[in-house]
Short mmCIF file of C-alpha atoms in Angstrom, two decimals:
data_model
loop_
_atom_site.label_atom_id
_atom_site.label_comp_id
_atom_site.label_asym_id
_atom_site.label_seq_id
_atom_site.Cartn_x
_atom_site.Cartn_y
_atom_site.Cartn_z
CA MET D 142 153.08 73.93 236.00
CA THR D 143 151.26 70.76 236.92
CA THR D 144 150.80 68.13 234.20
CA ASN D 145 148.46 65.82 236.07
CA LYS D 146 145.11 65.15 234.41
CA SER D 147 143.53 64.99 237.83
CA SER D 148 145.07 67.70 240.02
CA LYS D 149 144.97 67.27 243.77
CA VAL D 150 143.92 70.43 245.65
CA THR D 151 144.77 71.50 249.19
CA ILE D 152 143.45 74.62 250.89
CA VAL D 153 145.99 75.95 253.37
CA GLY D 154 143.81 77.76 255.89
CA SER D 155 140.31 77.43 257.30
CA GLY D 156 139.07 80.82 258.48
CA ASN D 157 135.85 82.28 257.10
CA TRP D 158 137.39 83.08 253.68
CA GLY D 159 139.19 79.74 253.49
CA SER D 160 135.98 77.89 254.35
CA ALA D 161 133.96 79.96 251.86
CA ILE D 162 136.35 79.20 249.00
CA ALA D 163 136.42 75.54 250.09
CA LYS D 164 132.70 75.38 249.38
CA ILE D 165 133.24 76.44 245.76
CA VAL D 166 136.39 74.38 245.24
CA GLY D 167 134.76 71.27 246.72
CA ARG D 168 131.81 71.51 244.36
CA ASN D 169 134.01 72.11 241.32
CA THR D 170 136.43 69.25 242.00
CA LYS D 171 133.48 66.88 242.29
CA LYS D 172 132.21 67.63 238.81
CA LEU D 173 135.33 68.54 236.77
CA SER D 174 137.64 65.81 235.47
CA GLU D 175 140.70 68.07 235.73
CA PHE D 176 140.68 67.68 239.50
CA ASP D 177 140.89 64.95 242.11
CA PRO D 178 137.46 65.03 243.79
CA THR D 179 138.80 65.05 247.36
CA VAL D 180 139.88 68.48 248.66
CA THR D 181 142.08 68.60 251.73
CA MET D 182 141.74 71.65 253.99
CA TYR D 183 144.53 72.30 256.47
CA VAL D 184 142.90 73.30 259.77
CA TYR D 185 144.76 74.62 262.78
CA GLU D 186 143.37 72.36 265.49
CA GLU D 187 141.17 73.98 268.12
CA MET D 188 138.82 72.63 270.76
CA ILE D 189 135.19 73.67 270.44
CA ASP D 190 132.97 72.66 273.36
CA GLY D 191 135.28 69.76 274.13
CA ARG D 192 135.53 68.52 270.53
CA LYS D 193 138.26 68.92 267.93
CA LEU D 194 137.37 71.40 265.19
CA THR D 195 138.62 69.01 262.48
CA GLU D 196 136.31 66.27 263.76
CA ILE D 197 133.34 68.64 263.73
CA ILE D 198 134.10 69.74 260.15
CA ASN D 199 134.50 66.16 258.92
CA GLU D 200 131.39 64.89 260.68
CA GLN D 201 129.04 67.87 260.34
CA HIS D 202 130.57 69.39 257.16
CA GLU D 203 130.50 72.83 258.75
CA ASN D 204 133.17 75.13 260.15
CA VAL D 205 131.17 76.00 263.25
CA LYS D 206 133.71 78.54 264.52
CA TYR D 207 134.61 80.60 261.44
CA LEU D 208 131.73 80.03 259.01
CA PRO D 209 128.75 78.83 261.05
CA GLY D 210 125.51 77.96 259.29
CA ILE D 211 127.17 77.13 255.94
CA LYS D 212 127.43 73.52 254.82
CA LEU D 213 130.65 72.45 253.13
CA PRO D 214 130.72 69.73 250.46
CA ASP D 215 131.35 66.30 251.92
CA ASN D 216 134.49 65.90 249.78
CA VAL D 217 136.24 68.71 251.73
CA VAL D 218 138.31 66.91 254.37
CA ALA D 219 139.81 68.78 257.34
CA GLU D 220 143.39 67.79 258.22
CA PRO D 221 145.32 69.19 261.23
CA ASP D 222 148.75 67.99 260.04
CA LEU D 223 150.19 70.62 257.68
CA ILE D 224 152.68 68.34 255.95
CA LYS D 225 150.17 65.54 255.49
CA ALA D 226 147.65 68.01 254.09
CA CYS D 227 150.04 69.46 251.50
CA GLU D 228 152.56 66.79 250.45
CA ALA D 229 150.45 65.30 247.63
CA ALA D 230 148.93 68.56 246.38
CA ASP D 231 149.27 69.78 242.81
CA ILE D 232 147.49 73.03 243.66
CA LEU D 233 147.99 74.79 247.00
CA VAL D 234 145.42 77.49 247.81
CA PHE D 235 146.91 79.73 250.50
CA VAL D 236 144.26 81.53 252.54
CA LEU D 237 145.40 82.43 256.05
CA PRO D 238 146.67 85.59 257.79
CA HIS D 239 149.80 86.83 256.06
CA GLN D 240 151.86 86.96 259.24
CA PHE D 241 151.78 83.14 259.39
CA ILE D 242 153.15 82.62 255.87
CA PRO D 243 156.91 82.61 256.69
CA LYS D 244 156.46 79.91 259.34
CA ILE D 245 154.08 77.85 257.19
CA CYS D 246 156.40 77.95 254.17
CA CYS D 247 159.46 77.04 256.23
CA MET D 248 157.59 73.98 257.48
CA LEU D 249 156.58 73.03 253.91
CA LYS D 250 159.98 73.61 252.26
CA GLY D 251 161.14 70.39 250.61
CA LYS D 252 157.92 68.61 251.59
CA ILE D 253 155.71 69.47 248.60
CA LYS D 254 155.73 68.68 244.88
CA SER D 255 158.27 70.76 242.98
CA ASN D 256 155.82 71.37 240.13
CA ALA D 257 152.89 72.39 242.33
CA ILE D 258 150.97 75.62 241.61
CA GLY D 259 150.26 78.11 244.38
CA LEU D 260 147.21 80.36 244.49
CA SER D 261 147.35 83.07 247.15
CA LEU D 262 144.16 84.64 248.47
CA ILE D 263 146.13 86.52 251.13
CA LYS D 264 145.78 90.29 251.35
CA GLY D 265 148.75 91.99 252.96
CA PHE D 266 152.51 92.31 252.91
CA VAL D 267 155.43 90.70 254.70
CA THR D 268 158.10 92.89 256.31
CA SER D 269 161.76 92.22 256.97
CA GLU D 270 164.56 94.55 258.03
CA GLU D 271 166.74 93.38 255.12
CA LYS D 272 164.24 93.46 252.25
CA GLY D 273 161.58 95.93 253.37
CA ILE D 274 158.13 94.72 252.39
CA GLN D 275 157.49 91.79 250.08
CA LEU D 276 154.37 90.62 248.33
CA VAL D 277 153.09 87.41 249.89
CA SER D 278 153.13 85.61 246.54
CA HIS D 279 156.80 86.54 246.05
CA LEU D 280 157.66 85.23 249.51
CA ILE D 281 155.87 81.93 248.89
CA HIS D 282 157.66 81.58 245.55
CA ASN D 283 161.05 82.35 247.08
CA LEU D 284 160.61 79.98 250.02
CA LEU D 285 158.96 77.05 248.22
CA GLY D 286 160.27 77.45 244.66
CA ILE D 287 156.82 77.12 243.08
CA GLU D 288 154.91 79.42 240.76
CA VAL D 289 152.26 81.44 242.61
CA ALA D 290 149.18 83.16 241.20
CA VAL D 291 146.94 85.49 243.22
CA LEU D 292 143.19 85.90 243.65
CA MET D 293 141.77 89.22 244.87
CA GLY D 294 138.39 90.86 244.52
CA ALA D 295 135.26 92.31 246.09
CA ASN D 296 134.66 89.05 247.91
CA ILE D 297 133.22 89.34 251.43
CA ALA D 298 133.46 85.76 252.66
CA ASN D 299 129.98 85.39 254.13
CA GLU D 300 128.36 86.72 250.95
CA VAL D 301 130.43 84.35 248.80
CA ALA D 302 129.45 81.46 251.07
CA LYS D 303 125.78 82.41 250.72
CA GLU D 304 126.25 82.35 246.93
CA GLU D 305 125.43 86.00 246.37
CA PHE D 306 126.73 87.14 242.98
CA CYS D 307 130.22 88.68 242.88
CA GLU D 308 133.33 88.92 240.74
CA THR D 309 136.99 88.28 241.41
CA THR D 310 140.36 88.65 239.67
CA ILE D 311 143.11 86.08 239.26
CA GLY D 312 146.57 87.38 238.46
CA CYS D 313 148.60 84.67 236.72
CA LYS D 314 151.50 84.98 234.31
CA ASP D 315 151.04 81.49 232.81
CA SER D 316 147.85 81.40 230.72
CA THR D 317 147.48 77.61 231.01
CA ASN D 318 147.68 77.72 234.79
CA GLY D 319 145.37 80.72 234.81
CA LEU D 320 142.70 78.77 232.94
CA LEU D 321 143.05 75.79 235.28
CA LEU D 322 142.73 78.00 238.37
CA LYS D 323 139.72 79.75 236.87
CA LYS D 324 138.00 76.38 236.43
CA LEU D 325 138.84 75.52 240.02
CA VAL D 326 137.23 78.58 241.62
CA GLN D 327 134.62 79.91 239.20
CA SER D 328 130.95 79.24 239.80
CA GLU D 329 127.65 80.60 238.55
CA ASN D 330 127.74 83.34 241.18
CA PHE D 331 131.52 83.73 241.56
CA ARG D 332 132.80 85.00 238.24
CA VAL D 333 136.51 85.14 237.46
CA VAL D 334 138.60 87.36 235.17
CA VAL D 335 142.24 86.31 234.64
CA VAL D 336 144.93 88.95 233.99
CA ASP D 337 148.71 88.64 233.80
CA ASP D 338 149.37 91.74 235.95
CA CYS D 339 149.91 89.70 239.12
CA ASP D 340 151.68 92.31 241.23
CA THR D 341 149.03 94.99 240.76
CA VAL D 342 146.27 92.51 241.58
CA GLU D 343 148.01 91.61 244.83
CA VAL D 344 149.01 95.16 245.78
CA CYS D 345 145.37 96.24 245.44
CA GLY D 346 144.36 93.49 247.85
CA GLY D 347 146.76 94.76 250.50
CA LEU D 348 146.37 98.52 250.12
CA LYS D 349 142.58 98.66 250.01
CA ASN D 350 142.45 97.52 253.63
CA ILE D 351 144.38 100.64 254.67
CA VAL D 352 141.88 102.86 252.85
CA ALA D 353 139.00 100.95 254.44
CA CYS D 354 140.44 101.76 257.88
CA ALA D 355 140.34 105.46 256.98
CA ALA D 356 136.70 105.01 255.93
CA GLY D 357 136.00 103.37 259.28
CA PHE D 358 137.63 106.29 261.12
CA ALA D 359 135.32 108.64 259.22
CA ASP D 360 132.29 106.59 260.25
CA GLY D 361 133.48 106.59 263.85
CA LEU D 362 133.78 110.38 263.73
CA GLY D 363 130.22 110.67 262.41
CA LEU D 364 131.24 112.04 259.02
CA GLY D 365 129.04 111.55 255.97
CA ASP D 366 129.12 109.78 252.62
CA ASN D 367 130.71 112.77 250.90
CA THR D 368 133.74 112.43 253.16
CA LYS D 369 133.88 108.68 252.64
CA ALA D 370 133.74 109.20 248.85
CA ALA D 371 136.72 111.56 249.13
CA ILE D 372 138.61 108.95 251.16
CA ILE D 373 137.90 106.28 248.54
CA ARG D 374 139.05 108.53 245.69
CA LEU D 375 142.19 109.75 247.44
CA GLY D 376 142.95 106.23 248.61
CA MET D 377 142.63 104.95 245.05
CA MET D 378 145.07 107.59 243.86
CA GLU D 379 147.59 106.56 246.51
CA MET D 380 147.16 102.92 245.47
CA ILE D 381 147.88 103.84 241.84
CA ASN D 382 150.82 106.01 242.87
CA PHE D 383 152.23 103.16 245.00
CA VAL D 384 152.14 100.71 242.08
CA ASN D 385 153.60 103.29 239.70
CA MET D 386 156.45 103.98 242.13
CA PHE D 387 157.35 100.46 243.23
CA TYR D 388 155.99 98.00 240.62
CA LYS D 389 157.00 99.47 237.29
CA ASN D 390 155.25 96.90 235.07
CA GLY D 391 151.82 97.51 236.60
CA ASN D 392 148.90 98.32 234.31
CA VAL D 393 146.44 101.02 235.39
CA LYS D 394 143.62 99.03 233.74
CA THR D 395 143.97 96.43 236.48
CA PHE D 396 142.62 98.93 239.01
CA PHE D 397 139.26 98.71 237.26
CA GLU D 398 139.00 94.95 237.66
CA SER D 399 137.27 93.49 240.72
CA CYS D 400 140.58 93.46 242.63
CA GLY D 401 140.80 97.24 242.39
CA LEU D 402 137.93 99.70 242.48
CA ALA D 403 135.22 97.14 243.28
CA ASP D 404 137.11 95.63 246.20
CA LEU D 405 137.97 99.08 247.51
CA ILE D 406 134.35 100.21 247.53
CA THR D 407 133.11 96.98 249.09
CA THR D 408 135.69 97.06 251.86
CA CYS D 409 135.10 100.73 252.65
CA TYR D 410 131.40 100.08 253.18
CA GLY D 411 131.10 96.48 254.36
CA GLY D 412 134.42 94.96 255.41
CA ARG D 413 135.84 94.08 258.82
CA ASN D 414 138.57 96.71 258.55
CA ARG D 415 135.98 99.48 258.21
CA ARG D 416 133.83 98.10 261.02
CA CYS D 417 136.67 97.58 263.48
CA SER D 418 138.21 100.97 262.69
CA GLU D 419 134.89 102.63 263.49
CA ILE D 420 134.86 100.82 266.86
CA PHE D 421 138.50 101.85 267.44
CA VAL D 422 137.50 105.52 267.17
CA LYS D 423 134.28 105.26 269.16
CA SER D 424 135.36 103.00 272.01
CA ASN D 425 139.02 103.78 272.67
CA LYS D 426 139.59 100.01 272.87
CA SER D 427 142.87 98.46 271.78
CA LEU D 428 143.10 96.53 268.52
CA ASP D 429 143.68 93.32 270.46
CA GLU D 430 140.44 93.84 272.38
CA ILE D 431 138.51 94.57 269.19
CA GLU D 432 139.89 91.48 267.47
CA ARG D 433 138.92 89.27 270.39
CA GLU D 434 135.42 90.71 270.68
CA ILE D 435 134.48 91.26 267.04
CA LEU D 436 136.59 88.88 264.94
CA ASN D 437 136.38 85.75 267.06
CA GLY D 438 140.16 85.58 267.32
CA GLN D 439 140.96 86.31 263.67
CA LYS D 440 143.45 89.08 262.86
CA LEU D 441 142.67 92.48 261.38
CA GLN D 442 144.74 93.08 258.24
CA GLY D 443 144.44 96.83 257.67
CA PRO D 444 146.51 98.07 260.64
CA LEU D 445 149.27 95.55 259.87
CA ALA D 446 149.30 96.57 256.21
CA ALA D 447 149.50 100.26 257.18
CA GLU D 448 152.47 99.61 259.44
CA GLU D 449 154.25 97.55 256.78
CA VAL D 450 153.62 100.04 253.98
CA VAL D 451 154.68 103.07 256.02
CA PHE D 452 157.85 101.16 256.98
CA MET D 453 158.65 100.87 253.26
CA LEU D 454 157.70 104.49 252.52
CA GLU D 455 159.97 105.72 255.30
CA GLN D 456 162.85 103.61 253.99
CA LYS D 457 162.40 105.17 250.54
CA GLY D 458 161.84 108.69 251.88
CA VAL D 459 158.49 109.18 250.11
CA THR D 460 155.97 109.42 252.95
CA GLN D 461 154.90 112.89 251.79
CA SER D 462 153.36 111.32 248.66
CA PHE D 463 151.10 109.01 250.71
CA PRO D 464 149.48 111.10 253.46
CA LEU D 465 146.37 108.92 253.78
CA PHE D 466 148.35 105.71 254.32
CA CYS D 467 150.56 107.50 256.86
CA ALA D 468 147.62 109.06 258.71
CA VAL D 469 145.99 105.64 259.16
CA GLN D 470 149.20 104.22 260.64
CA LYS D 471 149.62 107.20 263.00
CA ILE D 472 146.01 107.03 264.20
CA PHE D 473 146.32 103.34 265.05
CA LYS D 474 149.58 104.09 266.88
CA ARG D 475 147.76 106.97 268.63
CA ILE D 476 150.45 109.37 267.42
CA ILE D 477 147.72 111.67 266.08
CA PRO D 478 144.02 111.84 267.06
CA PRO D 479 141.43 110.53 264.53
CA PRO D 480 140.07 114.04 263.67
CA MET D 481 143.47 114.84 262.16
CA LEU D 482 142.37 112.62 259.26
CA ILE D 483 140.34 115.57 257.97
CA GLU D 484 143.41 117.83 257.89
CA MET D 485 145.12 115.20 255.75
CA LEU D 486 142.14 115.18 253.36
CA ARG D 487 142.17 118.97 253.06
CA GLU D 488 145.90 119.15 252.30
CA HIS D 489 146.25 116.03 250.14
CA PRO D 490 148.67 116.55 247.20
CA VAL D 491 146.02 115.24 244.78
CA HIS D 492 144.40 118.66 245.15
CA GLN D 493 147.51 120.39 243.82
CA GLN D 494 147.25 121.55 240.25
CA GLY D 495 148.92 119.17 237.84
CA TYR D 496 149.28 116.28 240.32
CA LEU D 497 147.38 113.75 238.20
CA GLU D 498 149.09 114.84 235.02
CA LEU D 499 152.51 114.38 236.62
CA LEU D 500 151.51 110.96 237.95
CA PHE D 501 150.45 109.59 234.59
CA GLU D 502 153.13 111.40 232.60
CA ARG D 503 155.73 109.59 234.72
CA LYS D 504 154.09 106.28 233.89
CA GLU D 505 154.01 107.07 230.15
CA LYS D 506 157.69 108.05 230.13
CA GLU D 507 158.66 104.83 231.88
CA ALA D 508 156.65 102.83 229.32
CA GLU D 509 158.42 104.62 226.45
CA GLN D 510 161.85 103.89 227.98
CA ARG D 511 161.00 100.16 228.15
#
């Protein structure tokens, strides 16, 4: 836990979500005495029309590649050197594709303050042959030795940047740090609820992208809102089942915070995973082609999360309990055709008598044993 009266903040990442949160953080650090007013944003250097992206951001106060048309506060300073950006930080806000986290953390190990706080906005999992899948916050903690909170919610970056009203959830075990992080990111139109159920908050952020891909497949197949509603409900049940099975201290109430149901609905109707999955079904293009054409070079998280989660389910021998997650992974791998999604919906174990009772009875028994 940081003890500085004026905490220095660095944002590690500068995509559309990183730039959107930088807008809020920059404004808050300017006006709140708890924070150093200057916010450093680590930016992977790119050339845009012959100019360095960091120079454009620092001169025009706009991330013209990943969040065009949105002005950033002038106290947000782009820095292309990762170590220089992070070495003085008391709070490190991690917001970049999860596949880059191992490399980033290895570069930062021993180069940051030992009492720094991490805040992960990263939705996804990290896979290794030895450990299966890990939560990103756990990996950051293990590699850097710092405490890491998480922020997840129904937060489409462009809408947040345009200051449309939304909610989010911070999972943080330390109540003092949770309050500090809430002050850092909350605004009039970005409202924050802090809970101590960190793992469930983060798991929701990773799994909802898999469900959103299934919703996108349904849209690509020309199916209606009734089908999409079924996908959302069945996906939610698999999310709850996943937490109950692998994260024993999870609280089902957390699924009804912004990180859970709200984020799931938003992503299934408006997120990039839904949109790109629809294109995947309609166009027969590869994921790499879709990412290049639609996401301006950014990575799609849902297919990666599906692959990582199914890897874990196969290791544990429980794939039969998660047919929606497995169907998404198989469709992206072109093992099964997209219309097979409907067969999965028809035969889902949720429709078996007593399934829900068994699910929640198991949770109650585990709580009694503790």
